[in-house]
Amino acid sequence: MDYQILRNIVDEELQRFKNISEEEWSDKISPEKWSKKEILGHLCDSALSNIRRFVITQYKENENIVYDQNFWVKAQNYQNIQTSDIINLWKYLNLQIANTVENIPDEDLQKTCDMTKMETKIFTLEYVINDYIDHLQHHLKAI
């Protein structure tokens, strides 16, 4: 499969990020809402969780890999990290994901994993990869 789209997203967003001021990155419209920095941090957490899914599912099907997004964002303290560090982390995690998914044999794309918190729900690796890209694009629109 051609996942060049992920590399293109990274390139385009890195250019766009240059036009966002530090103040805009850090601004929170309310204490319970994420800042742009925290949204990007969430995308780093998502990348970390999903790269595990993309690798593990190839050799161990139906593994349950979930994470608590609000806890992760708070625990990683993205609001108080230098924005350039979060941008670099996001960039390199996504370039590694692109490398990983481009290297998955086509026959492994139908292997399955469980990424649900409560009741088991099985997804193909191909679905999870496409869902990751959709999720990424959804949150990037909020930045």
PDB file of N, CA, C and O in Angstrom, residues 23-54:
ATOM      1  N   GLU A  23       2.497  31.971  21.521  1.00  0.00           N
ATOM      2  CA  GLU A  23       1.307  32.309  22.300  1.00  0.00           C
ATOM      3  C   GLU A  23       0.093  31.496  21.822  1.00  0.00           C
ATOM      4  O   GLU A  23      -0.671  30.977  22.630  1.00  0.00           O
ATOM      5  N   GLU A  24      -0.049  31.393  20.509  1.00  0.00           N
ATOM      6  CA  GLU A  24      -1.169  30.610  19.957  1.00  0.00           C
ATOM      7  C   GLU A  24      -1.036  29.129  20.319  1.00  0.00           C
ATOM      8  O   GLU A  24      -2.036  28.462  20.592  1.00  0.00           O
ATOM      9  N   TRP A  25       0.187  28.610  20.310  1.00  0.00           N
ATOM     10  CA  TRP A  25       0.405  27.210  20.672  1.00  0.00           C
ATOM     11  C   TRP A  25      -0.024  26.936  22.108  1.00  0.00           C
ATOM     12  O   TRP A  25      -0.558  25.888  22.425  1.00  0.00           O
ATOM     13  N   SER A  26       0.235  27.894  22.991  1.00  0.00           N
ATOM     14  CA  SER A  26       0.022  27.685  24.425  1.00  0.00           C
ATOM     15  C   SER A  26      -1.359  28.096  24.920  1.00  0.00           C
ATOM     16  O   SER A  26      -1.756  27.712  26.018  1.00  0.00           O
ATOM     17  N   ASP A  27      -2.075  28.892  24.146  1.00  0.00           N
ATOM     18  CA  ASP A  27      -3.366  29.431  24.579  1.00  0.00           C
ATOM     19  C   ASP A  27      -4.385  28.319  24.827  1.00  0.00           C
ATOM     20  O   ASP A  27      -4.519  27.400  24.030  1.00  0.00           O
ATOM     21  N   LYS A  28      -5.094  28.433  25.972  1.00  0.00           N
ATOM     22  CA  LYS A  28      -6.164  27.491  26.305  1.00  0.00           C
ATOM     23  C   LYS A  28      -7.457  28.293  26.422  1.00  0.00           C
ATOM     24  O   LYS A  28      -7.508  29.252  27.180  1.00  0.00           O
ATOM     25  N   ILE A  29      -8.491  27.878  25.687  1.00  0.00           N
ATOM     26  CA  ILE A  29      -9.764  28.611  25.764  1.00  0.00           C
ATOM     27  C   ILE A  29     -10.484  28.350  27.080  1.00  0.00           C
ATOM     28  O   ILE A  29     -11.294  29.144  27.507  1.00  0.00           O
ATOM     29  N   SER A  30     -10.153  27.237  27.739  1.00  0.00           N
ATOM     30  CA  SER A  30     -10.656  26.950  29.080  1.00  0.00           C
ATOM     31  C   SER A  30      -9.726  25.910  29.709  1.00  0.00           C
ATOM     32  O   SER A  30      -9.032  25.186  28.985  1.00  0.00           O
ATOM     33  N   PRO A  31      -9.717  25.825  31.039  1.00  0.00           N
ATOM     34  CA  PRO A  31      -8.783  24.909  31.705  1.00  0.00           C
ATOM     35  C   PRO A  31      -8.949  23.437  31.294  1.00  0.00           C
ATOM     36  O   PRO A  31      -7.979  22.685  31.282  1.00  0.00           O
ATOM     37  N   GLU A  32     -10.180  23.046  30.948  1.00  0.00           N
ATOM     38  CA  GLU A  32     -10.402  21.634  30.603  1.00  0.00           C
ATOM     39  C   GLU A  32     -10.192  21.323  29.120  1.00  0.00           C
ATOM     40  O   GLU A  32     -10.197  20.161  28.725  1.00  0.00           O
ATOM     41  N   LYS A  33      -9.984  22.352  28.299  1.00  0.00           N
ATOM     42  CA  LYS A  33      -9.739  22.143  26.860  1.00  0.00           C
ATOM     43  C   LYS A  33      -8.234  22.124  26.602  1.00  0.00           C
ATOM     44  O   LYS A  33      -7.465  22.818  27.257  1.00  0.00           O
ATOM     45  N   TRP A  34      -7.827  21.346  25.637  1.00  0.00           N
ATOM     46  CA  TRP A  34      -6.413  21.268  25.286  1.00  0.00           C
ATOM     47  C   TRP A  34      -5.983  22.482  24.475  1.00  0.00           C
ATOM     48  O   TRP A  34      -6.720  22.980  23.625  1.00  0.00           O
ATOM     49  N   SER A  35      -4.754  22.933  24.715  1.00  0.00           N
ATOM     50  CA  SER A  35      -4.118  23.950  23.870  1.00  0.00           C
ATOM     51  C   SER A  35      -3.658  23.263  22.579  1.00  0.00           C
ATOM     52  O   SER A  35      -3.685  22.025  22.472  1.00  0.00           O
ATOM     53  N   LYS A  36      -3.207  24.051  21.624  1.00  0.00           N
ATOM     54  CA  LYS A  36      -2.648  23.472  20.389  1.00  0.00           C
ATOM     55  C   LYS A  36      -1.448  22.574  20.709  1.00  0.00           C
ATOM     56  O   LYS A  36      -1.262  21.525  20.095  1.00  0.00           O
ATOM     57  N   LYS A  37      -0.641  22.988  21.688  1.00  0.00           N
ATOM     58  CA  LYS A  37       0.503  22.167  22.111  1.00  0.00           C
ATOM     59  C   LYS A  37       0.021  20.813  22.628  1.00  0.00           C
ATOM     60  O   LYS A  37       0.602  19.775  22.321  1.00  0.00           O
ATOM     61  N   GLU A  38      -1.036  20.837  23.425  1.00  0.00           N
ATOM     62  CA  GLU A  38      -1.554  19.594  23.994  1.00  0.00           C
ATOM     63  C   GLU A  38      -2.217  18.723  22.925  1.00  0.00           C
ATOM     64  O   GLU A  38      -2.131  17.492  22.991  1.00  0.00           O
ATOM     65  N   ILE A  39      -2.849  19.355  21.942  1.00  0.00           N
ATOM     66  CA  ILE A  39      -3.422  18.579  20.828  1.00  0.00           C
ATOM     67  C   ILE A  39      -2.295  17.876  20.083  1.00  0.00           C
ATOM     68  O   ILE A  39      -2.384  16.678  19.772  1.00  0.00           O
ATOM     69  N   LEU A  40      -1.218  18.603  19.802  1.00  0.00           N
ATOM     70  CA  LEU A  40      -0.092  17.987  19.106  1.00  0.00           C
ATOM     71  C   LEU A  40       0.544  16.906  19.979  1.00  0.00           C
ATOM     72  O   LEU A  40       0.938  15.845  19.478  1.00  0.00           O
ATOM     73  N   GLY A  41       0.605  17.156  21.283  1.00  0.00           N
ATOM     74  CA  GLY A  41       1.102  16.130  22.202  1.00  0.00           C
ATOM     75  C   GLY A  41       0.228  14.886  22.171  1.00  0.00           C
ATOM     76  O   GLY A  41       0.728  13.756  22.182  1.00  0.00           O
ATOM     77  N   HIS A  42      -1.080  15.094  22.132  1.00  0.00           N
ATOM     78  CA  HIS A  42      -2.012  13.966  22.010  1.00  0.00           C
ATOM     79  C   HIS A  42      -1.719  13.176  20.738  1.00  0.00           C
ATOM     80  O   HIS A  42      -1.758  11.944  20.739  1.00  0.00           O
ATOM     81  N   LEU A  43      -1.396  13.882  19.657  1.00  0.00           N
ATOM     82  CA  LEU A  43      -1.072  13.186  18.407  1.00  0.00           C
ATOM     83  C   LEU A  43       0.238  12.404  18.536  1.00  0.00           C
ATOM     84  O   LEU A  43       0.392  11.355  17.907  1.00  0.00           O
ATOM     85  N   CYS A  44       1.155  12.880  19.357  1.00  0.00           N
ATOM     86  CA  CYS A  44       2.373  12.103  19.644  1.00  0.00           C
ATOM     87  C   CYS A  44       2.017  10.836  20.423  1.00  0.00           C
ATOM     88  O   CYS A  44       2.509   9.744  20.102  1.00  0.00           O
ATOM     89  N   ASP A  45       1.147  10.985  21.425  1.00  0.00           N
ATOM     90  CA  ASP A  45       0.714   9.819  22.198  1.00  0.00           C
ATOM     91  C   ASP A  45       0.006   8.809  21.313  1.00  0.00           C
ATOM     92  O   ASP A  45       0.209   7.594  21.431  1.00  0.00           O
ATOM     93  N   SER A  46      -0.839   9.315  20.425  1.00  0.00           N
ATOM     94  CA  SER A  46      -1.545   8.450  19.487  1.00  0.00           C
ATOM     95  C   SER A  46      -0.548   7.707  18.596  1.00  0.00           C
ATOM     96  O   SER A  46      -0.685   6.504  18.344  1.00  0.00           O
ATOM     97  N   ALA A  47       0.466   8.428  18.143  1.00  0.00           N
ATOM     98  CA  ALA A  47       1.502   7.803  17.312  1.00  0.00           C
ATOM     99  C   ALA A  47       2.217   6.699  18.085  1.00  0.00           C
ATOM    100  O   ALA A  47       2.447   5.607  17.550  1.00  0.00           O
ATOM    101  N   LEU A  48       2.549   6.967  19.350  1.00  0.00           N
ATOM    102  CA  LEU A  48       3.223   5.959  20.169  1.00  0.00           C
ATOM    103  C   LEU A  48       2.366   4.705  20.341  1.00  0.00           C
ATOM    104  O   LEU A  48       2.865   3.580  20.212  1.00  0.00           O
ATOM    105  N   SER A  49       1.084   4.896  20.607  1.00  0.00           N
ATOM    106  CA  SER A  49       0.182   3.749  20.772  1.00  0.00           C
ATOM    107  C   SER A  49      -0.009   2.997  19.461  1.00  0.00           C
ATOM    108  O   SER A  49      -0.024   1.765  19.437  1.00  0.00           O
ATOM    109  N   ASN A  50      -0.155   3.744  18.384  1.00  0.00           N
ATOM    110  CA  ASN A  50      -0.433   3.097  17.103  1.00  0.00           C
ATOM    111  C   ASN A  50       0.777   2.401  16.503  1.00  0.00           C
ATOM    112  O   ASN A  50       0.632   1.347  15.889  1.00  0.00           O
ATOM    113  N   ILE A  51       1.962   2.935  16.700  1.00  0.00           N
ATOM    114  CA  ILE A  51       3.134   2.234  16.167  1.00  0.00           C
ATOM    115  C   ILE A  51       3.257   0.865  16.828  1.00  0.00           C
ATOM    116  O   ILE A  51       3.629  -0.116  16.190  1.00  0.00           O
ATOM    117  N   ARG A  52       2.892   0.791  18.115  1.00  0.00           N
ATOM    118  CA  ARG A  52       2.870  -0.515  18.794  1.00  0.00           C
ATOM    119  C   ARG A  52       1.870  -1.438  18.104  1.00  0.00           C
ATOM    120  O   ARG A  52       2.153  -2.617  17.875  1.00  0.00           O
ATOM    121  N   ARG A  53       0.683  -0.920  17.792  1.00  0.00           N
ATOM    122  CA  ARG A  53      -0.330  -1.733  17.109  1.00  0.00           C
ATOM    123  C   ARG A  53       0.186  -2.208  15.760  1.00  0.00           C
ATOM    124  O   ARG A  53      -0.004  -3.368  15.382  1.00  0.00           O
ATOM    125  N   PHE A  54       0.818  -1.312  15.008  1.00  0.00           N
ATOM    126  CA  PHE A  54       1.264  -1.638  13.654  1.00  0.00           C
ATOM    127  C   PHE A  54       2.341  -2.715  13.656  1.00  0.00           C
ATOM    128  O   PHE A  54       2.416  -3.517  12.725  1.00  0.00           O
TER     129      PHE A  54
END
